[in-house]
Amino acid sequence: LYGWGFTVPSLARSLFRQKILPIKPMMLKQYLFGDFKYKDAKVLKWKNGSNDEPMFAEFCLQSLWELYENVAGAAAASGAGSNLFADGRIANSQKTSNNAKISAETPGMQQVLDVLSSGATANMAPPATAKDLNEILKRTGASTEDAVLRAILRRYRPLSEIILDAVYEVCPSPSEASSTIRPRALAFTPPHPEDFLPIQKSARQCDASPDAPLVAHICKFMATDRSHIRDPELSDDSSSVILGLARVLSGSLKTGDQYYVFGPKHQPDQPAPKRSIRLY
């Protein structure tokens, strides 16, 4: 809903980089999600019923919870009212206004800045001042409770970077995939197998040399509005643009070049159409 996420390894790197915990990430990630607590500069075993919080609650969840509570408090203070919590912890004023807006100067937003200074997993630095925060809110057009949370959390612990981290850590490398996944993907038989074998071999070997034949797998198509594409050379003839997410198996994709396109309904005895592409 708000576009945030994190993994234990990414958070361990962040806490060490920001000098919140003086434990190297390779060791820290073994403790963060377990029954351990950090007290008196030591990692100790945490027991259920203890007055101390486990490390995951203290360093992973507490800051997120504080962000939600402080933005909700700012929404209530601005007069817009908060709808985040149903238990009554955030007291709304009797009079609320649909025109009320949240800014960095709204009471409660300074606490948001304080929370953002620790535990951020984003590669970009979080806003450090009210001016920085106002720039983010202005650029994203965020002034309501949900919009402010979304704008902040997507920069604090962005889901997009975590997904890429997970792909890097979980998915097989190209050299590993070439022995298991790609033989199945390249199993079709063309009319002239002798012409296809060099292409098949290059893809299986992840050949990135300049003269390697280009093979790319388009795994997803997305439609977007033309106004979202900042490309002065792209035609304005259509109001929408179809984007394809591609993984290059061999060779190099280049803007302006034409390539054969084999769709899901392609018949081996039929010629494949050629299409010119643009890279983004």
Tab-separated table of C-alpha atoms in Angstrom:
chain	number	residue	atom	x	y	z
A	1	LEU	CA	0.000	0.000	0.000
A	2	TYR	CA	2.777	2.458	0.905
A	3	GLY	CA	5.550	0.964	-1.227
A	4	TRP	CA	8.015	0.042	1.509
A	5	GLY	CA	9.866	-3.151	2.298
A	6	PHE	CA	13.170	-4.451	3.573
A	7	THR	CA	15.183	-7.623	3.956
A	8	VAL	CA	17.243	-8.567	6.973
A	9	PRO	CA	20.544	-8.336	5.014
A	10	SER	CA	19.679	-4.861	3.649
A	11	LEU	CA	18.742	-3.610	7.100
A	12	ALA	CA	21.899	-5.079	8.630
A	13	ARG	CA	23.995	-3.176	6.076
A	14	SER	CA	22.055	0.016	6.803
A	15	LEU	CA	22.378	-0.196	10.601
A	16	PHE	CA	26.114	-0.812	10.320
A	17	ARG	CA	26.649	1.925	7.702
A	18	GLN	CA	24.824	4.487	9.848
A	19	LYS	CA	26.809	3.397	12.924
A	20	ILE	CA	23.657	2.496	14.831
A	21	LEU	CA	25.014	-0.965	15.622
A	22	PRO	CA	28.776	-1.638	15.609
A	23	ILE	CA	28.344	-5.168	14.270
A	24	LYS	CA	29.404	-6.131	10.763
A	25	PRO	CA	26.466	-6.975	8.464
A	26	MET	CA	27.470	-10.603	7.882
A	27	MET	CA	27.254	-11.225	11.629
A	28	LEU	CA	24.416	-8.810	12.377
A	29	LYS	CA	21.950	-10.426	9.980
A	30	GLN	CA	22.210	-13.655	11.978
A	31	TYR	CA	20.915	-11.886	15.094
A	32	LEU	CA	18.342	-9.418	13.728
A	33	PHE	CA	15.565	-11.925	13.074
A	34	GLY	CA	16.289	-14.222	15.998
A	35	ASP	CA	15.580	-14.197	19.721
A	36	PHE	CA	18.323	-11.727	20.584
A	37	LYS	CA	18.498	-8.298	22.189
A	38	TYR	CA	21.152	-5.588	22.138
A	39	LYS	CA	21.985	-4.238	25.574
A	40	ASP	CA	25.088	-2.625	27.072
A	41	ALA	CA	26.900	-2.943	23.714
A	42	LYS	CA	26.363	-6.705	23.760
A	43	VAL	CA	24.142	-9.135	21.895
A	44	LEU	CA	22.300	-11.246	24.455
A	45	LYS	CA	19.681	-13.969	24.301
A	46	TRP	CA	16.151	-12.560	24.485
A	47	LYS	CA	13.510	-14.406	26.492
A	48	ASN	CA	9.758	-14.128	26.154
A	49	GLY	CA	8.378	-11.929	28.927
A	50	SER	CA	11.534	-9.865	29.166
A	51	ASN	CA	11.196	-6.096	29.624
A	52	ASP	CA	13.617	-5.569	26.739
A	53	GLU	CA	12.602	-5.722	23.099
A	54	PRO	CA	14.185	-8.205	20.670
A	55	MET	CA	16.478	-6.658	18.073
A	56	PHE	CA	13.968	-7.091	15.249
A	57	ALA	CA	11.314	-5.117	17.114
A	58	GLU	CA	13.725	-2.419	18.280
A	59	PHE	CA	15.716	-1.793	15.112
A	60	CYS	CA	13.417	-3.037	12.330
A	61	LEU	CA	9.822	-2.333	13.349
A	62	GLN	CA	9.954	0.443	15.950
A	63	SER	CA	11.033	3.142	13.512
A	64	LEU	CA	8.287	2.169	11.067
A	65	TRP	CA	5.687	2.284	13.813
A	66	GLU	CA	6.887	5.715	14.916
A	67	LEU	CA	6.651	6.996	11.340
A	68	TYR	CA	3.039	5.894	11.089
A	69	GLU	CA	2.133	7.382	14.474
A	70	ASN	CA	3.870	10.720	13.861
A	71	VAL	CA	2.386	11.212	10.388
A	72	ALA	CA	-1.028	10.321	11.810
A	73	GLY	CA	-0.444	12.891	14.572
A	74	ALA	CA	0.532	15.489	11.973
A	75	ALA	CA	-2.638	14.740	10.006
A	76	ALA	CA	-4.716	15.283	13.133
A	77	ALA	CA	-2.816	18.483	14.028
A	78	SER	CA	-3.291	19.919	10.533
A	79	GLY	CA	-7.045	19.573	10.792
A	80	ALA	CA	-7.290	16.942	8.065
A	81	GLY	CA	-7.907	14.150	10.561
A	82	SER	CA	-6.273	10.711	10.747
A	83	ASN	CA	-7.794	7.405	9.673
A	84	LEU	CA	-4.791	5.167	10.296
A	85	PHE	CA	-5.587	3.869	13.770
A	86	ALA	CA	-8.956	2.638	14.932
A	87	ASP	CA	-8.021	2.332	18.627
A	88	GLY	CA	-8.314	6.057	19.333
A	89	ARG	CA	-4.632	6.680	20.053
A	90	ILE	CA	-4.677	9.652	17.661
A	91	ALA	CA	-7.180	12.257	18.804
A	92	ASN	CA	-8.740	14.155	15.909
A	93	SER	CA	-10.110	17.641	16.412
A	94	GLN	CA	-13.863	18.008	16.358
A	95	LYS	CA	-13.670	20.078	13.200
A	96	THR	CA	-11.826	18.602	10.237
A	97	SER	CA	-11.293	20.157	6.836
A	98	ASN	CA	-10.859	18.517	3.452
A	99	ASN	CA	-8.597	21.429	2.455
A	100	ALA	CA	-6.128	20.941	5.332
A	101	LYS	CA	-2.631	19.968	4.215
A	102	ILE	CA	0.396	18.432	5.905
A	103	SER	CA	3.766	20.150	5.501
A	104	ALA	CA	7.175	19.718	7.083
A	105	GLU	CA	6.274	22.449	9.598
A	106	THR	CA	3.139	20.659	10.820
A	107	PRO	CA	3.456	19.527	14.461
A	108	GLY	CA	4.671	15.943	14.506
A	109	MET	CA	6.739	16.125	11.305
A	110	GLN	CA	9.948	17.017	13.178
A	111	GLN	CA	9.674	13.648	14.916
A	112	VAL	CA	9.328	12.084	11.459
A	113	LEU	CA	12.643	13.668	10.449
A	114	ASP	CA	14.272	12.299	13.610
A	115	VAL	CA	13.081	8.767	12.791
A	116	LEU	CA	14.277	9.025	9.194
A	117	SER	CA	17.830	9.588	10.389
A	118	SER	CA	18.198	5.920	11.362
A	119	GLY	CA	17.495	2.591	9.715
A	120	ALA	CA	16.945	3.846	6.146
A	121	THR	CA	17.803	1.180	3.568
A	122	ALA	CA	17.662	3.502	0.536
A	123	ASN	CA	20.824	4.317	-1.379
A	124	MET	CA	19.878	8.019	-1.332
A	125	ALA	CA	20.223	9.967	1.892
A	126	PRO	CA	16.933	10.613	3.735
A	127	PRO	CA	15.788	14.244	4.209
A	128	ALA	CA	17.735	15.874	7.044
A	129	THR	CA	15.899	19.185	7.380
A	130	ALA	CA	12.363	20.505	7.119
A	131	LYS	CA	13.350	22.194	3.857
A	132	ASP	CA	14.490	18.851	2.379
A	133	LEU	CA	11.262	17.214	3.488
A	134	ASN	CA	9.160	20.018	2.026
A	135	GLU	CA	10.954	19.576	-1.307
A	136	ILE	CA	10.002	15.887	-1.360
A	137	LEU	CA	6.384	16.603	-0.444
A	138	LYS	CA	6.179	19.355	-3.054
A	139	ARG	CA	7.782	17.236	-5.781
A	140	THR	CA	5.432	14.305	-5.128
A	141	GLY	CA	2.378	16.475	-4.494
A	142	ALA	CA	1.893	14.806	-1.111
A	143	SER	CA	-0.197	16.686	1.450
A	144	THR	CA	-2.637	14.080	2.798
A	145	GLU	CA	-1.934	11.388	5.376
A	146	ASP	CA	-1.708	8.499	2.900
A	147	ALA	CA	0.232	10.485	0.302
A	148	VAL	CA	2.802	11.749	2.845
A	149	LEU	CA	3.359	8.238	4.205
A	150	ARG	CA	3.770	6.903	0.696
A	151	ALA	CA	6.244	9.626	-0.307
A	152	ILE	CA	8.342	9.143	2.830
A	153	LEU	CA	8.339	5.354	3.115
A	154	ARG	CA	9.211	4.842	-0.532
A	155	ARG	CA	12.393	6.813	0.140
A	156	TYR	CA	13.054	5.453	3.615
A	157	ARG	CA	12.813	1.734	2.868
A	158	PRO	CA	11.982	1.483	-0.847
A	159	LEU	CA	10.380	-1.748	-1.994
A	160	SER	CA	11.917	-1.459	-5.483
A	161	GLU	CA	15.496	-1.705	-4.222
A	162	ILE	CA	14.594	-4.623	-1.948
A	163	ILE	CA	13.081	-6.538	-4.864
A	164	LEU	CA	16.276	-6.025	-6.859
A	165	ASP	CA	18.301	-7.204	-3.856
A	166	ALA	CA	16.122	-10.310	-3.603
A	167	VAL	CA	16.539	-11.009	-7.328
A	168	TYR	CA	20.298	-10.686	-6.921
A	169	GLU	CA	20.427	-12.949	-3.863
A	170	VAL	CA	17.856	-15.590	-4.893
A	171	CYS	CA	17.756	-15.831	-8.679
A	172	PRO	CA	20.485	-17.824	-10.433
A	173	SER	CA	23.322	-15.977	-12.104
A	174	PRO	CA	23.353	-16.010	-15.929
A	175	SER	CA	26.055	-18.694	-15.966
A	176	GLU	CA	24.037	-20.935	-13.631
A	177	ALA	CA	20.769	-20.312	-15.438
A	178	SER	CA	22.368	-21.215	-18.770
A	179	SER	CA	22.590	-24.881	-17.729
A	180	THR	CA	19.030	-25.229	-16.385
A	181	ILE	CA	16.590	-22.530	-17.454
A	182	ARG	CA	17.822	-21.480	-20.877
A	183	PRO	CA	17.870	-24.953	-22.494
A	184	ARG	CA	14.102	-25.100	-21.889
A	185	ALA	CA	13.560	-21.537	-23.128
A	186	LEU	CA	15.523	-22.250	-26.323
A	187	ALA	CA	14.083	-25.674	-27.037
A	188	PHE	CA	11.961	-24.818	-30.105
A	189	THR	CA	13.027	-26.150	-33.510
A	190	PRO	CA	13.278	-23.595	-36.348
A	191	PRO	CA	12.999	-24.511	-40.047
A	192	HIS	CA	16.807	-24.360	-40.410
A	193	PRO	CA	18.392	-25.766	-37.226
A	194	GLU	CA	21.907	-25.265	-38.537
A	195	ASP	CA	21.352	-21.473	-38.517
A	196	PHE	CA	19.859	-21.534	-35.037
A	197	LEU	CA	22.584	-23.551	-33.294
A	198	PRO	CA	25.135	-20.660	-33.065
A	199	ILE	CA	22.439	-18.414	-31.580
A	200	GLN	CA	21.431	-21.100	-29.099
A	201	LYS	CA	25.057	-21.650	-28.112
A	202	SER	CA	25.681	-17.920	-27.543
A	203	ALA	CA	22.633	-17.613	-25.296
A	204	ARG	CA	23.615	-20.637	-23.235
A	205	GLN	CA	27.131	-19.287	-22.791
A	206	CYS	CA	25.933	-15.748	-21.911
A	207	ASP	CA	28.111	-14.421	-24.723
A	208	ALA	CA	28.519	-10.652	-24.289
A	209	SER	CA	31.167	-10.169	-26.983
A	210	PRO	CA	30.587	-7.385	-29.572
A	211	ASP	CA	29.883	-9.835	-32.413
A	212	ALA	CA	27.575	-12.135	-30.423
A	213	PRO	CA	24.026	-12.501	-31.776
A	214	LEU	CA	21.431	-10.637	-29.751
A	215	VAL	CA	18.954	-12.774	-27.809
A	216	ALA	CA	16.623	-11.136	-25.284
A	217	HIS	CA	13.622	-12.432	-23.387
A	218	ILE	CA	10.733	-9.983	-22.962
A	219	CYS	CA	9.177	-11.248	-19.731
A	220	LYS	CA	6.561	-8.521	-19.144
A	221	PHE	CA	4.703	-5.833	-21.068
A	222	MET	CA	3.333	-2.657	-19.472
A	223	ALA	CA	1.215	0.143	-20.907
A	224	THR	CA	1.866	3.682	-19.720
A	225	ASP	CA	0.809	7.175	-20.682
A	226	ARG	CA	3.009	8.926	-23.262
A	227	SER	CA	3.401	11.887	-20.874
A	228	HIS	CA	5.302	9.635	-18.442
A	229	ILE	CA	8.090	9.001	-20.980
A	230	ARG	CA	10.668	11.769	-21.120
A	231	ASP	CA	11.986	11.117	-24.604
A	232	PRO	CA	11.947	14.054	-27.063
A	233	GLU	CA	12.647	11.703	-29.988
A	234	LEU	CA	9.637	9.489	-29.294
A	235	SER	CA	6.625	10.157	-31.508
A	236	ASP	CA	3.564	11.824	-30.000
A	237	ASP	CA	1.193	10.044	-32.385
A	238	SER	CA	-0.207	7.848	-29.612
A	239	SER	CA	-1.374	8.715	-26.101
A	240	SER	CA	-0.045	5.442	-24.672
A	241	VAL	CA	3.223	3.540	-24.944
A	242	ILE	CA	3.870	-0.176	-24.540
A	243	LEU	CA	7.013	-0.925	-22.532
A	244	GLY	CA	8.679	-4.322	-22.349
A	245	LEU	CA	10.882	-5.569	-19.518
A	246	ALA	CA	13.728	-7.504	-21.124
A	247	ARG	CA	16.555	-9.705	-19.945
A	248	VAL	CA	19.446	-9.900	-22.386
A	249	LEU	CA	20.706	-13.472	-22.812
A	250	SER	CA	23.513	-12.718	-25.273
A	251	GLY	CA	24.804	-9.822	-27.338
A	252	SER	CA	23.735	-6.195	-26.790
A	253	LEU	CA	20.452	-4.332	-27.266
A	254	LYS	CA	20.786	-0.944	-28.953
A	255	THR	CA	18.297	1.874	-29.424
A	256	GLY	CA	17.168	2.273	-33.010
A	257	ASP	CA	18.246	-1.185	-34.191
A	258	GLN	CA	15.717	-3.636	-35.601
A	259	TYR	CA	15.262	-7.140	-34.222
A	260	TYR	CA	13.198	-10.216	-35.055
A	261	VAL	CA	10.299	-10.648	-32.639
A	262	PHE	CA	9.093	-14.154	-31.790
A	263	GLY	CA	5.743	-13.831	-30.034
A	264	PRO	CA	3.994	-16.551	-28.020
A	265	LYS	CA	1.932	-17.565	-31.084
A	266	HIS	CA	4.846	-17.634	-33.503
A	267	GLN	CA	4.817	-20.509	-35.985
A	268	PRO	CA	8.261	-21.843	-37.050
A	269	ASP	CA	7.190	-21.975	-40.697
A	270	GLN	CA	6.181	-18.292	-40.688
A	271	PRO	CA	8.628	-15.349	-41.003
A	272	ALA	CA	9.142	-13.365	-37.808
A	273	PRO	CA	8.391	-9.609	-37.981
A	274	LYS	CA	11.090	-7.026	-37.347
A	275	ARG	CA	10.671	-4.231	-34.851
A	276	SER	CA	12.731	-1.160	-34.003
A	277	ILE	CA	13.200	-0.564	-30.263
A	278	ARG	CA	14.146	2.175	-27.828
A	279	LEU	CA	15.887	1.540	-24.512
A	280	TYR	CA	14.950	3.259	-21.229
